[in-house]
């Protein structure tokens, strides 16, 4: 029933023993609250209420559904802090949670993250599929066709995701998020988060997209991020980060827009050098200064020894060096050539004077 013109409230009459496994009401005009009678649907795996006009708080009671894998309530009017229940086994199978584009507030829910057991282990038996702009899951049912009897199964392809972007969350990023090692997409951008990026996020070995942009994060990018070899998309823009950008692996592929709005960052791909590059830059500058000083000293000696055309050559060298910035070795070749010319002329002049003296005698 997605992308229809349904309006009004969601019915509250979901009865006990319901065999409903997927409810997709995405892209309608539904209003009101999320009915708590959905807790009667113990077989429910997919609940997509995104892109409606629902006005409610976080439906924590959905955590009692033992098979719920996908929860999307993006683009609604949900609000307030996310509080979790004291029940131990909350959201045990949840692999996709999308709360983006709402008005949730308060700290990021550490207590919720510690309940997400399915995100804390990598299940190799699940085949994760890539999705498009708003395609998070795909239901497939094998059927009997053309006279061949096939096993009728329902396969749910999942792409483990947490999207809490475009809300009003504040405080620090919980360290416990680094325990959600099955994550492939983490987006907590466009909130009011502050403090340092926890190094524990470097443990998300499967993450392919990481977006922490448009917050108030400070400090350095954790060096552990360089080990995220699956990372294809990184956005840390518009924070207050500083220091050296990690180098190696995937970090060689990211462009400036991954870091823009952080004036304190240095290193590739931004233009300011960092670390060893910065030291090398200093050394190069010192070497250039020493070379230039040595060149000027050599030039002064050559200019003093020469006269006439020699002086012109010396002045030409200075002009050439100042205007083109050519390497010092090239200038030294010129100076040596000038010196040889001057010495040759002096030798010739001495020879001429000696000849005149012999003629006079």
Short mmCIF file of C-alpha atoms in Angstrom, two decimals, residues 17-341:
data_model
loop_
_atom_site.label_atom_id
_atom_site.label_comp_id
_atom_site.label_asym_id
_atom_site.label_seq_id
_atom_site.Cartn_x
_atom_site.Cartn_y
_atom_site.Cartn_z
CA UNK A 17 -2.24 -13.97 16.56
CA UNK A 18 -1.92 -11.87 13.42
CA UNK A 19 0.29 -13.48 10.77
CA UNK A 20 1.20 -10.11 9.21
CA UNK A 21 4.87 -10.18 8.32
CA UNK A 22 5.28 -6.95 6.29
CA UNK A 23 3.46 -3.62 6.52
CA UNK A 24 4.51 -0.96 4.03
CA UNK A 25 2.56 2.31 4.17
CA UNK A 26 5.40 4.46 2.89
CA UNK A 27 4.54 7.64 0.97
CA UNK A 28 0.97 8.32 1.98
CA UNK A 29 -0.76 11.07 3.99
CA UNK A 30 -1.34 9.19 7.20
CA UNK A 31 -1.63 11.17 10.43
CA UNK A 32 -1.91 10.57 14.14
CA UNK A 33 0.01 8.06 16.20
CA UNK A 34 1.57 4.67 15.55
CA UNK A 35 -0.91 2.11 16.92
CA UNK A 36 0.36 0.05 19.84
CA UNK A 37 -1.79 -2.83 18.67
CA UNK A 38 1.05 -3.60 16.23
CA UNK A 39 2.68 -5.43 19.14
CA UNK A 40 0.12 -8.18 18.49
CA UNK A 41 1.81 -8.91 15.14
CA UNK A 42 4.51 -11.25 16.43
CA UNK A 43 5.47 -12.30 12.90
CA UNK A 44 6.10 -8.75 11.70
CA UNK A 45 9.52 -8.36 10.07
CA UNK A 46 9.16 -5.17 8.02
CA UNK A 47 7.45 -1.96 9.16
CA UNK A 48 7.77 1.01 6.81
CA UNK A 49 5.76 4.08 7.80
CA UNK A 50 8.08 6.59 6.18
CA UNK A 51 7.05 9.78 4.37
CA UNK A 52 3.75 10.41 6.11
CA UNK A 53 2.46 12.96 8.64
CA UNK A 54 2.60 10.86 11.78
CA UNK A 55 2.93 12.87 14.98
CA UNK A 56 4.18 10.73 17.85
CA UNK A 57 7.16 9.84 20.02
CA UNK A 58 9.54 6.95 19.43
CA UNK A 59 7.56 3.66 19.44
CA UNK A 60 9.80 1.83 21.89
CA UNK A 61 7.16 -0.83 22.43
CA UNK A 62 7.91 -2.15 18.93
CA UNK A 63 11.07 -3.56 20.50
CA UNK A 64 9.02 -6.46 21.84
CA UNK A 65 8.43 -7.79 18.32
CA UNK A 66 10.80 -10.78 18.18
CA UNK A 67 11.23 -10.85 14.37
CA UNK A 68 11.26 -7.17 13.44
CA UNK A 69 14.17 -6.56 11.07
CA UNK A 70 13.27 -3.28 9.36
CA UNK A 71 11.87 -0.15 11.03
CA UNK A 72 11.52 3.01 8.94
CA UNK A 73 9.66 6.09 10.15
CA UNK A 74 11.63 8.69 8.17
CA UNK A 75 10.01 11.94 7.02
CA UNK A 76 7.36 12.26 9.69
CA UNK A 77 6.73 14.54 12.67
CA UNK A 78 8.07 12.27 15.36
CA UNK A 79 9.69 14.10 18.25
CA UNK A 80 11.19 13.96 21.72
CA UNK A 81 14.00 11.88 23.21
CA UNK A 82 14.40 8.19 22.46
CA UNK A 83 13.79 6.24 25.63
CA UNK A 84 14.06 2.50 25.85
CA UNK A 85 12.28 0.00 28.03
CA UNK A 86 13.78 -1.95 30.91
CA UNK A 87 12.98 -5.14 29.02
CA UNK A 88 16.26 -6.91 28.32
CA UNK A 89 15.63 -8.31 24.85
CA UNK A 90 14.61 -5.26 22.80
CA UNK A 91 14.76 -5.21 19.00
CA UNK A 92 16.76 -8.47 18.91
CA UNK A 93 16.60 -8.90 15.11
CA UNK A 94 16.57 -5.27 13.98
CA UNK A 95 19.03 -4.63 11.14
CA UNK A 96 17.68 -1.45 9.60
CA UNK A 97 16.48 1.55 11.60
CA UNK A 98 15.71 4.80 9.80
CA UNK A 99 14.54 7.70 11.96
CA UNK A 100 15.79 10.46 9.66
CA UNK A 101 14.01 13.75 8.93
CA UNK A 102 12.08 13.99 12.17
CA UNK A 103 12.47 16.10 15.31
CA UNK A 104 13.96 13.59 17.75
CA UNK A 105 16.02 15.29 20.43
CA UNK A 106 18.27 14.61 23.40
CA UNK A 107 21.33 12.38 23.42
CA UNK A 108 21.86 9.53 21.00
CA UNK A 109 20.24 6.47 22.58
CA UNK A 110 23.11 4.38 23.98
CA UNK A 111 20.61 2.10 25.70
CA UNK A 112 19.00 1.36 22.33
CA UNK A 113 22.30 0.57 20.65
CA UNK A 114 23.28 -1.93 23.31
CA UNK A 115 20.08 -3.88 22.58
CA UNK A 116 20.70 -4.27 18.85
CA UNK A 117 22.09 -7.78 19.00
CA UNK A 118 21.71 -8.48 15.29
CA UNK A 119 23.99 -5.52 14.52
CA UNK A 120 26.64 -6.64 16.98
CA UNK A 121 27.48 -9.85 15.12
CA UNK A 122 28.29 -10.51 11.48
CA UNK A 123 25.93 -13.15 10.11
CA UNK A 124 27.64 -14.62 7.05
CA UNK A 125 24.48 -16.55 6.14
CA UNK A 126 22.72 -13.31 5.23
CA UNK A 127 23.28 -11.94 1.77
CA UNK A 128 23.26 -8.16 1.98
CA UNK A 129 22.05 -6.38 -1.16
CA UNK A 130 22.74 -2.82 -2.17
CA UNK A 131 19.78 -0.48 -2.32
CA UNK A 132 18.91 2.67 -4.18
CA UNK A 133 17.81 6.03 -2.85
CA UNK A 134 15.05 4.72 -0.60
CA UNK A 135 15.16 0.99 -1.19
CA UNK A 136 16.22 -0.77 1.96
CA UNK A 137 14.85 -4.26 1.52
CA UNK A 138 13.42 -6.62 -1.00
CA UNK A 139 10.92 -9.39 -0.44
CA UNK A 140 11.10 -12.39 -2.73
CA UNK A 141 8.87 -15.48 -2.67
CA UNK A 142 9.75 -18.59 -4.57
CA UNK A 143 6.67 -20.10 -6.19
CA UNK A 144 5.62 -23.16 -8.13
CA UNK A 145 5.85 -22.36 -11.83
CA UNK A 146 5.78 -24.25 -15.12
CA UNK A 147 4.93 -27.46 -13.37
CA UNK A 148 8.07 -27.50 -11.26
CA UNK A 149 7.56 -27.64 -7.55
CA UNK A 150 9.94 -25.33 -5.76
CA UNK A 151 10.41 -24.67 -2.10
CA UNK A 152 8.26 -21.70 -1.09
CA UNK A 153 10.44 -19.47 1.04
CA UNK A 154 10.54 -15.83 1.89
CA UNK A 155 13.98 -14.29 1.59
CA UNK A 156 14.69 -10.91 3.12
CA UNK A 157 17.78 -9.20 1.73
CA UNK A 158 19.12 -6.68 4.18
CA UNK A 159 21.68 -3.91 4.25
CA UNK A 160 22.43 -3.20 7.89
CA UNK A 161 21.77 0.51 8.42
CA UNK A 162 21.35 3.19 11.07
CA UNK A 163 20.12 6.55 9.79
CA UNK A 164 19.43 9.19 12.44
CA UNK A 165 20.17 12.21 10.24
CA UNK A 166 18.23 15.47 10.10
CA UNK A 167 17.06 15.46 13.71
CA UNK A 168 17.90 17.47 16.82
CA UNK A 169 20.17 15.03 18.63
CA UNK A 170 22.91 16.49 20.80
CA UNK A 171 25.70 15.39 23.11
CA UNK A 172 28.51 12.99 22.25
CA UNK A 173 28.63 10.05 19.86
CA UNK A 174 28.38 6.97 22.11
CA UNK A 175 31.47 4.77 22.12
CA UNK A 176 29.19 1.72 22.08
CA UNK A 177 28.33 2.42 18.42
CA UNK A 178 31.69 0.87 17.58
CA UNK A 179 30.27 -2.48 18.77
CA UNK A 180 27.72 -2.54 15.92
CA UNK A 181 30.22 -4.29 13.65
CA UNK A 182 27.62 -5.49 11.13
CA UNK A 183 26.83 -1.92 10.07
CA UNK A 184 27.25 -1.03 6.42
CA UNK A 185 25.67 2.43 6.56
CA UNK A 186 25.88 4.90 9.44
CA UNK A 187 24.40 8.36 9.02
CA UNK A 188 24.09 10.72 11.98
CA UNK A 189 24.60 13.93 10.01
CA UNK A 190 22.77 17.24 10.46
CA UNK A 191 22.31 17.12 14.20
CA UNK A 192 23.86 19.01 17.10
CA UNK A 193 26.43 16.41 18.11
CA UNK A 194 29.62 17.60 19.78
CA UNK A 195 32.86 16.30 21.23
CA UNK A 196 35.39 13.98 19.61
CA UNK A 197 34.75 11.22 17.09
CA UNK A 198 35.18 7.99 19.10
CA UNK A 199 38.04 5.83 17.88
CA UNK A 200 35.76 2.81 18.40
CA UNK A 201 34.08 3.62 15.07
CA UNK A 202 37.28 2.32 13.50
CA UNK A 203 36.03 -1.17 14.43
CA UNK A 204 33.18 -0.98 11.90
CA UNK A 205 35.05 -3.14 9.42
CA UNK A 206 32.10 -3.57 7.03
CA UNK A 207 30.94 0.04 6.91
CA UNK A 208 30.71 1.37 3.38
CA UNK A 209 29.10 4.75 4.02
CA UNK A 210 29.87 6.95 7.04
CA UNK A 211 28.29 10.40 7.32
CA UNK A 212 28.99 12.56 10.39
CA UNK A 213 28.67 15.89 8.58
CA UNK A 214 27.05 19.11 9.76
CA UNK A 215 27.51 18.66 13.50
CA UNK A 216 29.82 20.35 16.05
CA UNK A 217 32.46 17.63 16.28
CA UNK A 218 35.98 18.64 17.35
CA UNK A 219 39.44 17.11 17.53
CA UNK A 220 41.19 14.86 15.05
CA UNK A 221 39.92 12.16 12.71
CA UNK A 222 40.75 8.87 14.46
CA UNK A 223 43.77 7.16 12.92
CA UNK A 224 41.81 3.89 13.19
CA UNK A 225 39.64 5.04 10.28
CA UNK A 226 42.50 4.20 7.92
CA UNK A 227 41.73 0.51 8.52
CA UNK A 228 38.16 0.83 7.16
CA UNK A 229 38.95 -0.81 3.84
CA UNK A 230 35.28 -1.20 2.84
CA UNK A 231 34.59 2.52 3.19
CA UNK A 232 33.40 3.98 -0.11
CA UNK A 233 31.64 7.15 1.07
CA UNK A 234 32.95 9.42 3.84
CA UNK A 235 31.47 12.77 4.81
CA UNK A 236 32.95 14.69 7.74
CA UNK A 237 32.24 18.13 6.31
CA UNK A 238 31.12 21.16 8.30
CA UNK A 239 32.37 20.29 11.74
CA UNK A 240 35.29 21.75 13.72
CA UNK A 241 37.83 19.01 13.07
CA UNK A 242 41.57 19.66 13.00
CA UNK A 243 44.90 17.91 12.68
CA UNK A 244 46.14 15.41 10.12
CA UNK A 245 43.84 13.46 7.82
CA UNK A 246 44.68 9.72 8.02
CA UNK A 247 46.42 8.42 4.92
CA UNK A 248 46.47 5.10 3.12
CA UNK A 249 43.84 2.63 1.94
CA UNK A 250 40.47 4.24 1.20
CA UNK A 251 41.57 7.69 2.34
CA UNK A 252 43.51 8.07 -0.91
CA UNK A 253 40.17 8.02 -2.79
CA UNK A 254 38.26 10.74 -0.92
CA UNK A 255 38.06 14.26 -2.30
CA UNK A 256 37.93 17.70 -0.69
CA UNK A 257 34.17 17.66 -0.26
CA UNK A 258 34.56 14.94 2.37
CA UNK A 259 36.33 17.47 4.61
CA UNK A 260 35.17 20.96 3.58
CA UNK A 261 34.12 23.29 6.36
CA UNK A 262 36.89 22.04 8.68
CA UNK A 263 39.54 24.74 8.45
CA UNK A 264 41.88 22.99 10.87
CA UNK A 265 42.36 19.82 8.81
CA UNK A 266 45.64 19.22 6.97
CA UNK A 267 46.99 16.61 4.60
CA UNK A 268 45.74 14.91 1.46
CA UNK A 269 43.52 15.90 -0.31
CA UNK A 270 43.36 19.41 1.17
CA UNK A 271 46.12 21.75 0.08
CA UNK A 272 47.91 22.25 3.40
CA UNK A 273 50.72 19.78 4.07
CA UNK A 274 50.78 17.65 7.18
CA UNK A 275 53.01 15.36 9.21
CA UNK A 276 56.08 14.17 7.30
CA UNK A 277 55.03 16.22 4.31
CA UNK A 278 55.07 19.32 6.47
CA UNK A 279 58.54 18.53 7.79
CA UNK A 280 59.76 17.80 4.30
CA UNK A 281 58.34 21.11 3.15
CA UNK A 282 60.35 22.89 5.83
CA UNK A 283 63.49 21.03 4.83
CA UNK A 284 62.95 21.92 1.21
CA UNK A 285 62.52 25.56 2.16
CA UNK A 286 65.74 25.51 4.20
CA UNK A 287 67.59 23.80 1.35
CA UNK A 288 66.29 26.38 -1.11
CA UNK A 289 67.33 29.23 1.15
CA UNK A 290 70.82 27.74 1.58
CA UNK A 291 71.11 27.14 -2.17
CA UNK A 292 69.98 30.66 -2.98
CA UNK A 293 72.44 32.07 -0.44
CA UNK A 294 75.25 29.98 -1.92
CA UNK A 295 74.28 31.07 -5.40
CA UNK A 296 74.27 34.76 -4.48
CA UNK A 297 77.71 34.34 -2.88
CA UNK A 298 79.04 32.63 -6.01
CA UNK A 299 77.50 35.29 -8.16
CA UNK A 300 79.07 38.14 -6.20
CA UNK A 301 82.49 36.53 -6.61
CA UNK A 302 81.93 36.05 -10.32
CA UNK A 303 80.69 39.60 -10.77
CA UNK A 304 83.72 41.01 -8.94
CA UNK A 305 86.10 38.99 -11.13
CA UNK A 306 84.38 39.97 -14.33
CA UNK A 307 83.95 43.28 -16.09
CA UNK A 308 82.15 44.53 -19.18
CA UNK A 309 80.23 41.64 -20.69
CA UNK A 310 80.94 39.60 -17.56
CA UNK A 311 78.91 42.06 -15.52
CA UNK A 312 76.09 41.84 -18.06
CA UNK A 313 76.11 38.06 -17.81
CA UNK A 314 75.98 38.27 -14.01
CA UNK A 315 73.01 40.67 -14.11
CA UNK A 316 71.26 38.46 -16.67
CA UNK A 317 71.62 35.48 -14.35
CA UNK A 318 69.97 37.36 -11.47
CA UNK A 319 67.11 38.46 -13.69
CA UNK A 320 66.69 34.93 -15.06
CA UNK A 321 66.61 33.38 -11.59
CA UNK A 322 64.23 35.93 -10.10
CA UNK A 323 61.77 35.79 -12.99
CA UNK A 324 61.70 32.05 -13.69
CA UNK A 325 62.77 30.40 -10.44
CA UNK A 326 64.84 27.81 -12.33
CA UNK A 327 66.87 25.26 -10.35
CA UNK A 328 70.11 26.35 -8.72
CA UNK A 329 72.15 23.76 -10.62
CA UNK A 330 71.33 25.50 -13.90
CA UNK A 331 72.52 28.85 -12.52
CA UNK A 332 75.76 27.30 -11.29
CA UNK A 333 76.49 25.96 -14.79
CA UNK A 334 76.06 29.50 -16.13
CA UNK A 335 78.37 30.93 -13.44
CA UNK A 336 81.01 28.31 -14.15
CA UNK A 337 80.76 29.05 -17.85
CA UNK A 338 81.13 32.78 -17.16
CA UNK A 339 84.18 32.06 -15.00
CA UNK A 340 85.82 30.03 -17.76
CA UNK A 341 85.16 32.82 -20.26
#
